[in-house]
Amino acid sequence: MTTALISAPSTLALLSLAERYREVRDATVTLCVPLETEDYVVSSMEDVSPTKWHLAHTSWFFETFVLAPFMPSYVARHPRYAFLFNSYYVQAGERHCRAQRGLVTRPTVAEVFAYRAYVDEALLSLCVSIADDPAHPAWRVIELGLHHEQQHQELLVTDIKHVFWTNPMRPAYRGAPVESPAPVSQEWVGVSEGVYETGHAGNDFAFDNESPRHRTYVQPTQLATRLVTNAEYVQFIADGGYRQPALWLSAGWSTVQQAGWRAPLYWEQHDGAWHEFTLSGNAPVVSTAPVTHVSYFEADAFARWAGFRLPMEAEWEIAARAHPLDGRFVEHGGMHPSADSRGGMQQLFGDTWQWTQSPYVAYPGFRPSAGAIGEYNGKFMCDQWVLRGASCATPRSHARHTYRNFFPSDARWQFSGIRLAADA
Amino acid sequence: MTTALISAPSTLALLSLAERYREVRDATVTLCVPLETEDYVVSSMEDVSPTKWHLAHTSWFFETFVLAPFMPSYVARHPRYAFLFNSYYVQAGERHCRAQRGLVTRPTVAEVFAYRAYVDEALLSLCVSIADDPAHPAWRVIELGLHHEQQHQELLVTDIKHVFWTNPMRPAYRGAPVESPAPVSQEWVGVSEGVYETGHAGNDFAFDNESPRHRTYVQPTQLATRLVTNAEYVQFIADGGYRQPALWLSAGWSTVQQAGWRAPLYWEQHDGAWHEFTLSGNAPVVSTAPVTHVSYFEADAFARWAGFRLPMEAEWEIAARAHPLDGRFVEHGGMHPSADSRGGMQQLFGDTWQWTQSPYVAYPGFRPSAGAIGEYNGKFMCDQWVLRGASCATPRSHARHTYRNFFPSDARWQFSGIRLAADA
Amino acid sequence: MTTALISAPSTLALLSLAERYREVRDATVTLCVPLETEDYVVSSMEDVSPTKWHLAHTSWFFETFVLAPFMPSYVARHPRYAFLFNSYYVQAGERHCRAQRGLVTRPTVAEVFAYRAYVDEALLSLCVSIADDPAHPAWRVIELGLHHEQQHQELLVTDIKHVFWTNPMRPAYRGAPVESPAPVSQEWVGVSEGVYETGHAGNDFAFDNESPRHRTYVQPTQLATRLVTNAEYVQFIADGGYRQPALWLSAGWSTVQQAGWRAPLYWEQHDGAWHEFTLSGNAPVVSTAPVTHVSYFEADAFARWAGFRLPMEAEWEIAARAHPLDGRFVEHGGMHPSADSRGGMQQLFGDTWQWTQSPYVAYPGFRPSAGAIGEYNGKFMCDQWVLRGASCATPRSHARHTYRNFFPSDARWQFSGIRLAADA
Amino acid sequence: MTTALISAPSTLALLSLAERYREVRDATVTLCVPLETEDYVVSSMEDVSPTKWHLAHTSWFFETFVLAPFMPSYVARHPRYAFLFNSYYVQAGERHCRAQRGLVTRPTVAEVFAYRAYVDEALLSLCVSIADDPAHPAWRVIELGLHHEQQHQELLVTDIKHVFWTNPMRPAYRGAPVESPAPVSQEWVGVSEGVYETGHAGNDFAFDNESPRHRTYVQPTQLATRLVTNAEYVQFIADGGYRQPALWLSAGWSTVQQAGWRAPLYWEQHDGAWHEFTLSGNAPVVSTAPVTHVSYFEADAFARWAGFRLPMEAEWEIAARAHPLDGRFVEHGGMHPSADSRGGMQQLFGDTWQWTQSPYVAYPGFRPSAGAIGEYNGKFMCDQWVLRGASCATPRSHARHTYRNFFPSDARWQFSGIRLAADA
């Protein structure tokens, strides 16, 4: 049942630019295979974009930031697409209102696929023409576009999950749920006190927000070797976790009360037993699997209840860089986190993103890229928290030890989970 | 260009019940011919239902109110459809939230058409079995269901118009706009003072809110022989109609300011000239055509500006019943009002509904039908106004001299227009 | 305990204009006697104005519509008062936002009383100068101003009741609650079918919305001889009145659910017994007293549950005009409705206003007054219902057989109650 | 004109506990001297509490956290006061809704002063009884209560400023505005790279969020020697600062557009010249004075426009601790920031708080106090930024080098200003 839905691009770095472009672009299309035309159209909440929009927006990105500046002969596919498919790049011109993305029935799905093919043809011809010139300025923007596309692959999965859950019919995206073995018992790995360098260095691709590499002081710390499980989280619920204000941040407690939270997103209780909606449809909550679809508020409250805290991002990065970049990514095909029965530090990547208690702010000396592309990361450095690792919806070649994901305190529709930390 | 999109069912009354059922149901499907699958899914504002929902809801109506009670062997198509496709019949059980109708991608369009076919097969067999028994209680509910379906045909047209307009691509539903000849000059027709009987009587079908026939006192009145034209309405705008609070009801003036109204819905000004979105796409406003997509607030303000008033529904009915039930209905295919160059009282039916200054309340002695079907009309008798006539989106066989349409003061997405009245 | 709080102005009509002016203005001040300075300042919901604002606004009315046009030597008290104390007269200039009325601490209460004295001095001198000239145009505006002031006297009482109820301290405005005797059993009084004239005629003062007198057709009807009691309303509650959607208008049922209504405004249940907040503080609901603080939605649902309906305003007026204008008005001092143990038609005036099922619209031939004063009534003829009679907060000399009070379907903070009607 | 409104309590530390209690409590009352009774009642936005509430809440704090646990004979003044005057201490029981604080007219101002006197009498007698026992657990809670009271003194000033500004009459709290001399030119002071200890240490009072003292790594940095002036900020406005999205955080740009910001709070432009509302009433913006009432969003955008950044809190603290704790505090009486003509590092305290680019989160190893008092600071560590220094509304004895003030990104009603920083 865990035959990979997507072929593993493990050797991506060895491919030519054109091959990599084709591989990443194809992976997006592969994710759409289980969808009906109707599924591409709607947005079930403001955070969720229609699949059709993801498909078009990623193409618009290449059209706007690669083809327009670097391929003089290129003619934009349609004069209104720039308006419809720009997300938030103010410097790239007027945009459609995000709240209305799910109301746009045309271009149709077929027209959007034709738009992709049109962009791909031009882009691939550009790739060929600059293949021997890695210093060509288009290279790094194409690279960025591919990583951008991979981010939208993850969003496409989490968004369609929300769309399907919103539907009282509760359709499934894939087959039977993956199994989760018994987890190992939780142990602790220490990070010793000292001045460390963290952040991205070198010539490989990284987003601008991972730089510059810089020094930071870390207190003596311990990190849990595995993610918090559903069984542990059910204990928190059973102990009145959602009813004790003293466990929560003030804004978290307001959210619990106003939104009526009493469990992670997608959970419901039937006859005393917890069930959750997965990409394989409704299923009993598997006690051995990592808890997911919890907000920062819930991760923080759980940690407080458990007598621990969440890691800081530097602690996480220092502990993680001793370990290889493996895990159950989107290519695994399960599309849901599960336990890992191997001992030692595990689940750093794949399964679920891990909330840290580090606010998402600039590293010392951070400089965003010039122009509209500089709007990619920097302008969101406010009222969000860093998540580290990667999830079961992340493409493997998209993950990095220095990767900084970020979401606001109440976001729950991503595959976000909990790794505990403790003062040593 | 005005070849009828739908064949005229002028002899509907002569057909067998089964033939009428098939004719009305087919007309709904015919209206969907210009649509792409994606167009069926979305709801562009809370008043607007997805086409897919209209198709399923009308089938649910027959399933629930005809097949369930009158055909013991009938098995509901799907256990969740009653939840998804009940509109507002509280006594018929729990319902999906109206605001979320546009978020439901499954059942797909194809599945909804299969649902229709499934219901049709059962219903037609019931029609045959009761063909010789016009006293069978299913007859009148089937009749009601057909008129209900026709109401949704009109909504399907006005809703898809709103969906298309919401889309920055502004797709068109049909071919080039219909032409509008020069209108005749406006004259007045008198209604003399006295006690009249109005409302429905007899055995022909009518909604419960058209009954009972009852006496009412009418003051001496004059009604305009034609609808207000775009040219006249443009004068109102040019004279500062939308900027003079003294012309407006208090709630109307608030709406004008909060919503930023400065013209009818679908109008925009380019280089000083007014354009409007029609089912044939964007087009210049045709000065000779009747103004449409105005709210009660606007109709009332226009009438005050012009020195007149809107008719009361009894006045309209008394004047109208001297005239035959003809006009440009949905079967005409133009899907937009146009002028009529014939003299005398005209445009009573077709073209646009006509706002009256009669609040939508019960006729003296009104009794709603028993059971859930009694929720059809009576429970909406609050804060709405009666409109009379019919529009270019109304099926011809759906119109009646006694028909009472109703919408709130700020509704603009129907084909609603203005006929003036004056105290004699 | 029912010693009158305010001396009864029963001979008001015999007084000179100046004497009447002084009497009405003094009555407003008398109503403020129980208040602390702090009580004058706040607005507990958007419908409620601060006492201070009522005191200033009524003075502004005389300043703007009488002194400014008719007393050339008059100098406005303060250049900002017109902005602060204009309510909704668009033609009288810019106004302060209604929602912010309760945020204005200056002018202080003392300054507002000084403003009143300043206006009174000028106005009384004008009264004297035109005393012998009843045709002087200021006469009818002063008259209007006095009736306007009386409307605000009633609002002052119902508004301060809401302010006190909003306060968890639940202060009382007056002494112990009035007693309510046993009510007589309910009987019916008939109105026979026919064409009647209703509305105001003659030279006595009436608001413009009571005119013109006009013919109307009335069906054979019966009206209850007394108001619905709390005991009867408690039965409605106990019978699940607030839980049966079939009893309610659609908008009413939405309101019940969204606002969580399960009893009239100001009621709460303690240990199974109903209590209500009155101007004498919290007290047990008195079963014999008329129910009050119900909305149109509740009055309509109660009538449907009881198998009857609400009267139409013409029916009420025809039945009422056979009876004198007496009742327990604000001068009675009880400030709460109570039963009447006398037989026959009773409680037409005083105790509670009576919801009718007549929408508040213009009488045939209605013409609002010219200028800003024409904004008094006409522009509110939309989405409201007529109430007839008067309440325990209405000044006796303010009531009339033809008086048309009006509020929206969900308004509950007025002393509004229920008189039943039935088709004969 | 700058004669101190409040006598300077510079020797506070030398006083007995009872003397300090009396001094701080009296200072609150002194701040109320310019107010009318009406001014105490209202809340002009949700962040603003009524003066009356500040007076009562600070007394409730002593009643609840000192008298209730440590003085067995104490009887609470009124059983409802705990409900009305608890702010956010969930563990201290049910509370009144913050949004309704401004709707409560009773207890009156006089009753609230009586409540203060009642609490003071008990508290002072407790102070005397424990005067010789500095280890008594009440000591540190009284100490906390006094610092809590001083925080509310600052809020009282900034809140009443907002209340007065909301009033179209624009009343003044004090006499003519203070003058502002010519500022010195801006210079830079360096902080060298390295590991530093920051945070509170020792036995003097500090809030829990200033602890523990801990190590942190600081990059080489420069801090401006003075605050940004109005003249500099006007240049930012004139250069289109509020119209260039590239200068703003994404959430900041949304706020600018939705709230229509085009200048600091309290500023308005008349005939091209900027004016601002001060506690001395409306006045021209003084170009030499520090800009104030700017949000984090504006401070951050200004710094980006100027080519610099905001300081981090550790940088600020390291630079500040070389300087004494002096400045223009609330005791100065000017109640508005002004320039300082002395050279060198200046304006660290008094004048305006200074936004840092440090999110308000826990120091490593932070442990909130036990019980309800632990809700003081920790539960707000989410989506806020640290401000350092103190303002012209801060009591002198309330300021500390390690003080961490915090507000959300869009808060503007505090005296918040800008000190620039630069990477060295």
mmCIF file with all atom_site columns, C-alpha atoms in Angstrom, chain C residues 142-222:
data_model
loop_
_atom_site.group_PDB
_atom_site.id
_atom_site.type_symbol
_atom_site.label_atom_id
_atom_site.label_alt_id
_atom_site.label_comp_id
_atom_site.label_asym_id
_atom_site.label_entity_id
_atom_site.label_seq_id
_atom_site.pdbx_PDB_ins_code
_atom_site.Cartn_x
_atom_site.Cartn_y
_atom_site.Cartn_z
_atom_site.occupancy
_atom_site.B_iso_or_equiv
_atom_site.pdbx_formal_charge
_atom_site.auth_seq_id
_atom_site.auth_comp_id
_atom_site.auth_asym_id
_atom_site.auth_atom_id
_atom_site.pdbx_PDB_model_num
ATOM 1  C CA . ILE C 1 142 ? -42.571 74.033 18.050 1.00 0.00 ? 142 ILE C CA 1
ATOM 2  C CA . GLU C 1 143 ? -45.519 71.671 18.295 1.00 0.00 ? 143 GLU C CA 1
ATOM 3  C CA . LEU C 1 144 ? -43.539 69.070 16.364 1.00 0.00 ? 144 LEU C CA 1
ATOM 4  C CA . GLY C 1 145 ? -40.547 69.715 18.597 1.00 0.00 ? 145 GLY C CA 1
ATOM 5  C CA . LEU C 1 146 ? -42.611 69.012 21.689 1.00 0.00 ? 146 LEU C CA 1
ATOM 6  C CA . HIS C 1 147 ? -43.888 65.713 20.309 1.00 0.00 ? 147 HIS C CA 1
ATOM 7  C CA . HIS C 1 148 ? -40.355 64.927 19.255 1.00 0.00 ? 148 HIS C CA 1
ATOM 8  C CA . GLU C 1 149 ? -39.225 65.621 22.820 1.00 0.00 ? 149 GLU C CA 1
ATOM 9  C CA . GLN C 1 150 ? -41.895 63.273 24.147 1.00 0.00 ? 150 GLN C CA 1
ATOM 10 C CA . GLN C 1 151 ? -40.680 60.501 21.863 1.00 0.00 ? 151 GLN C CA 1
ATOM 11 C CA . HIS C 1 152 ? -37.253 60.971 23.369 1.00 0.00 ? 152 HIS C CA 1
ATOM 12 C CA . GLN C 1 153 ? -38.739 60.865 26.856 1.00 0.00 ? 153 GLN C CA 1
ATOM 13 C CA . GLU C 1 154 ? -39.947 57.367 26.092 1.00 0.00 ? 154 GLU C CA 1
ATOM 14 C CA . LEU C 1 155 ? -36.597 56.414 24.565 1.00 0.00 ? 155 LEU C CA 1
ATOM 15 C CA . LEU C 1 156 ? -34.767 57.872 27.543 1.00 0.00 ? 156 LEU C CA 1
ATOM 16 C CA . VAL C 1 157 ? -36.671 55.466 29.796 1.00 0.00 ? 157 VAL C CA 1
ATOM 17 C CA . THR C 1 158 ? -36.225 52.381 27.627 1.00 0.00 ? 158 THR C CA 1
ATOM 18 C CA . ASP C 1 159 ? -32.587 53.263 26.922 1.00 0.00 ? 159 ASP C CA 1
ATOM 19 C CA . ILE C 1 160 ? -31.644 53.725 30.565 1.00 0.00 ? 160 ILE C CA 1
ATOM 20 C CA . LYS C 1 161 ? -33.361 50.440 31.326 1.00 0.00 ? 161 LYS C CA 1
ATOM 21 C CA . HIS C 1 162 ? -31.047 48.763 28.833 1.00 0.00 ? 162 HIS C CA 1
ATOM 22 C CA . VAL C 1 163 ? -28.004 50.563 30.211 1.00 0.00 ? 163 VAL C CA 1
ATOM 23 C CA . PHE C 1 164 ? -28.810 49.441 33.741 1.00 0.00 ? 164 PHE C CA 1
ATOM 24 C CA . TRP C 1 165 ? -29.462 45.866 32.627 1.00 0.00 ? 165 TRP C CA 1
ATOM 25 C CA . THR C 1 166 ? -26.128 45.737 30.774 1.00 0.00 ? 166 THR C CA 1
ATOM 26 C CA . ASN C 1 167 ? -24.371 46.540 34.032 1.00 0.00 ? 167 ASN C CA 1
ATOM 27 C CA . PRO C 1 168 ? -23.646 43.394 36.071 1.00 0.00 ? 168 PRO C CA 1
ATOM 28 C CA . MET C 1 169 ? -24.514 45.482 39.172 1.00 0.00 ? 169 MET C CA 1
ATOM 29 C CA . ARG C 1 170 ? -28.104 45.758 37.889 1.00 0.00 ? 170 ARG C CA 1
ATOM 30 C CA . PRO C 1 171 ? -28.955 49.086 39.492 1.00 0.00 ? 171 PRO C CA 1
ATOM 31 C CA . ALA C 1 172 ? -32.593 50.154 39.846 1.00 0.00 ? 172 ALA C CA 1
ATOM 32 C CA . TYR C 1 173 ? -34.103 53.342 38.489 1.00 0.00 ? 173 TYR C CA 1
ATOM 33 C CA . ARG C 1 174 ? -37.075 53.476 40.845 1.00 0.00 ? 174 ARG C CA 1
ATOM 34 C CA . GLY C 1 175 ? -38.554 51.838 43.971 1.00 0.00 ? 175 GLY C CA 1
ATOM 35 C CA . ALA C 1 176 ? -40.339 48.546 44.455 1.00 0.00 ? 176 ALA C CA 1
ATOM 36 C CA . PRO C 1 177 ? -42.184 47.016 41.494 1.00 0.00 ? 177 PRO C CA 1
ATOM 37 C CA . VAL C 1 178 ? -45.844 47.827 40.903 1.00 0.00 ? 178 VAL C CA 1
ATOM 38 C CA . GLU C 1 179 ? -48.377 45.152 41.692 1.00 0.00 ? 179 GLU C CA 1
ATOM 39 C CA . SER C 1 180 ? -50.462 43.513 39.021 1.00 0.00 ? 180 SER C CA 1
ATOM 40 C CA . PRO C 1 181 ? -54.025 42.404 39.835 1.00 0.00 ? 181 PRO C CA 1
ATOM 41 C CA . ALA C 1 182 ? -55.649 39.322 38.385 1.00 0.00 ? 182 ALA C CA 1
ATOM 42 C CA . PRO C 1 183 ? -56.513 39.925 34.741 1.00 0.00 ? 183 PRO C CA 1
ATOM 43 C CA . VAL C 1 184 ? -60.010 39.442 33.362 1.00 0.00 ? 184 VAL C CA 1
ATOM 44 C CA . SER C 1 185 ? -60.488 36.512 31.031 1.00 0.00 ? 185 SER C CA 1
ATOM 45 C CA . GLN C 1 186 ? -59.812 37.286 27.407 1.00 0.00 ? 186 GLN C CA 1
ATOM 46 C CA . GLU C 1 187 ? -62.821 37.991 25.203 1.00 0.00 ? 187 GLU C CA 1
ATOM 47 C CA . TRP C 1 188 ? -63.212 39.100 21.623 1.00 0.00 ? 188 TRP C CA 1
ATOM 48 C CA . VAL C 1 189 ? -64.580 42.287 20.080 1.00 0.00 ? 189 VAL C CA 1
ATOM 49 C CA . GLY C 1 190 ? -65.649 42.218 16.432 1.00 0.00 ? 190 GLY C CA 1
ATOM 50 C CA . VAL C 1 191 ? -64.913 44.591 13.589 1.00 0.00 ? 191 VAL C CA 1
ATOM 51 C CA . SER C 1 192 ? -67.302 44.111 10.712 1.00 0.00 ? 192 SER C CA 1
ATOM 52 C CA . GLU C 1 193 ? -66.269 43.857 7.091  1.00 0.00 ? 193 GLU C CA 1
ATOM 53 C CA . GLY C 1 194 ? -66.391 46.998 5.003  1.00 0.00 ? 194 GLY C CA 1
ATOM 54 C CA . VAL C 1 195 ? -64.704 50.085 3.640  1.00 0.00 ? 195 VAL C CA 1
ATOM 55 C CA . TYR C 1 196 ? -63.499 52.362 6.445  1.00 0.00 ? 196 TYR C CA 1
ATOM 56 C CA . GLU C 1 197 ? -61.662 55.629 6.644  1.00 0.00 ? 197 GLU C CA 1
ATOM 57 C CA . THR C 1 198 ? -58.586 55.541 8.830  1.00 0.00 ? 198 THR C CA 1
ATOM 58 C CA . GLY C 1 199 ? -55.717 57.900 9.528  1.00 0.00 ? 199 GLY C CA 1
ATOM 59 C CA . HIS C 1 200 ? -55.542 61.367 10.948 1.00 0.00 ? 200 HIS C CA 1
ATOM 60 C CA . ALA C 1 201 ? -57.897 64.178 9.983  1.00 0.00 ? 201 ALA C CA 1
ATOM 61 C CA . GLY C 1 202 ? -58.456 67.610 11.443 1.00 0.00 ? 202 GLY C CA 1
ATOM 62 C CA . ASN C 1 203 ? -56.265 70.362 12.811 1.00 0.00 ? 203 ASN C CA 1
ATOM 63 C CA . ASP C 1 204 ? -54.881 68.758 15.935 1.00 0.00 ? 204 ASP C CA 1
ATOM 64 C CA . PHE C 1 205 ? -51.262 67.764 15.862 1.00 0.00 ? 205 PHE C CA 1
ATOM 65 C CA . ALA C 1 206 ? -50.305 64.460 14.278 1.00 0.00 ? 206 ALA C CA 1
ATOM 66 C CA . PHE C 1 207 ? -47.132 63.208 12.627 1.00 0.00 ? 207 PHE C CA 1
ATOM 67 C CA . ASP C 1 208 ? -47.108 63.301 8.845  1.00 0.00 ? 208 ASP C CA 1
ATOM 68 C CA . ASN C 1 209 ? -47.128 59.489 8.627  1.00 0.00 ? 209 ASN C CA 1
ATOM 69 C CA . GLU C 1 210 ? -50.673 59.390 10.117 1.00 0.00 ? 210 GLU C CA 1
ATOM 70 C CA . SER C 1 211 ? -52.011 61.136 7.018  1.00 0.00 ? 211 SER C CA 1
ATOM 71 C CA . PRO C 1 212 ? -53.809 61.339 4.749  1.00 0.00 ? 212 PRO C CA 1
ATOM 72 C CA . ARG C 1 213 ? -57.037 59.929 6.022  1.00 0.00 ? 213 ARG C CA 1
ATOM 73 C CA . HIS C 1 214 ? -57.947 57.346 3.409  1.00 0.00 ? 214 HIS C CA 1
ATOM 74 C CA . ARG C 1 215 ? -60.249 54.464 2.623  1.00 0.00 ? 215 ARG C CA 1
ATOM 75 C CA . THR C 1 216 ? -59.327 50.903 3.296  1.00 0.00 ? 216 THR C CA 1
ATOM 76 C CA . TYR C 1 217 ? -61.115 47.584 3.064  1.00 0.00 ? 217 TYR C CA 1
ATOM 77 C CA . VAL C 1 218 ? -61.292 45.521 6.229  1.00 0.00 ? 218 VAL C CA 1
ATOM 78 C CA . GLN C 1 219 ? -62.193 41.825 6.415  1.00 0.00 ? 219 GLN C CA 1
ATOM 79 C CA . PRO C 1 220 ? -64.425 40.629 9.267  1.00 0.00 ? 220 PRO C CA 1
ATOM 80 C CA . THR C 1 221 ? -62.168 40.424 12.317 1.00 0.00 ? 221 THR C CA 1
ATOM 81 C CA . GLN C 1 222 ? -62.102 39.928 16.058 1.00 0.00 ? 222 GLN C CA 1
#
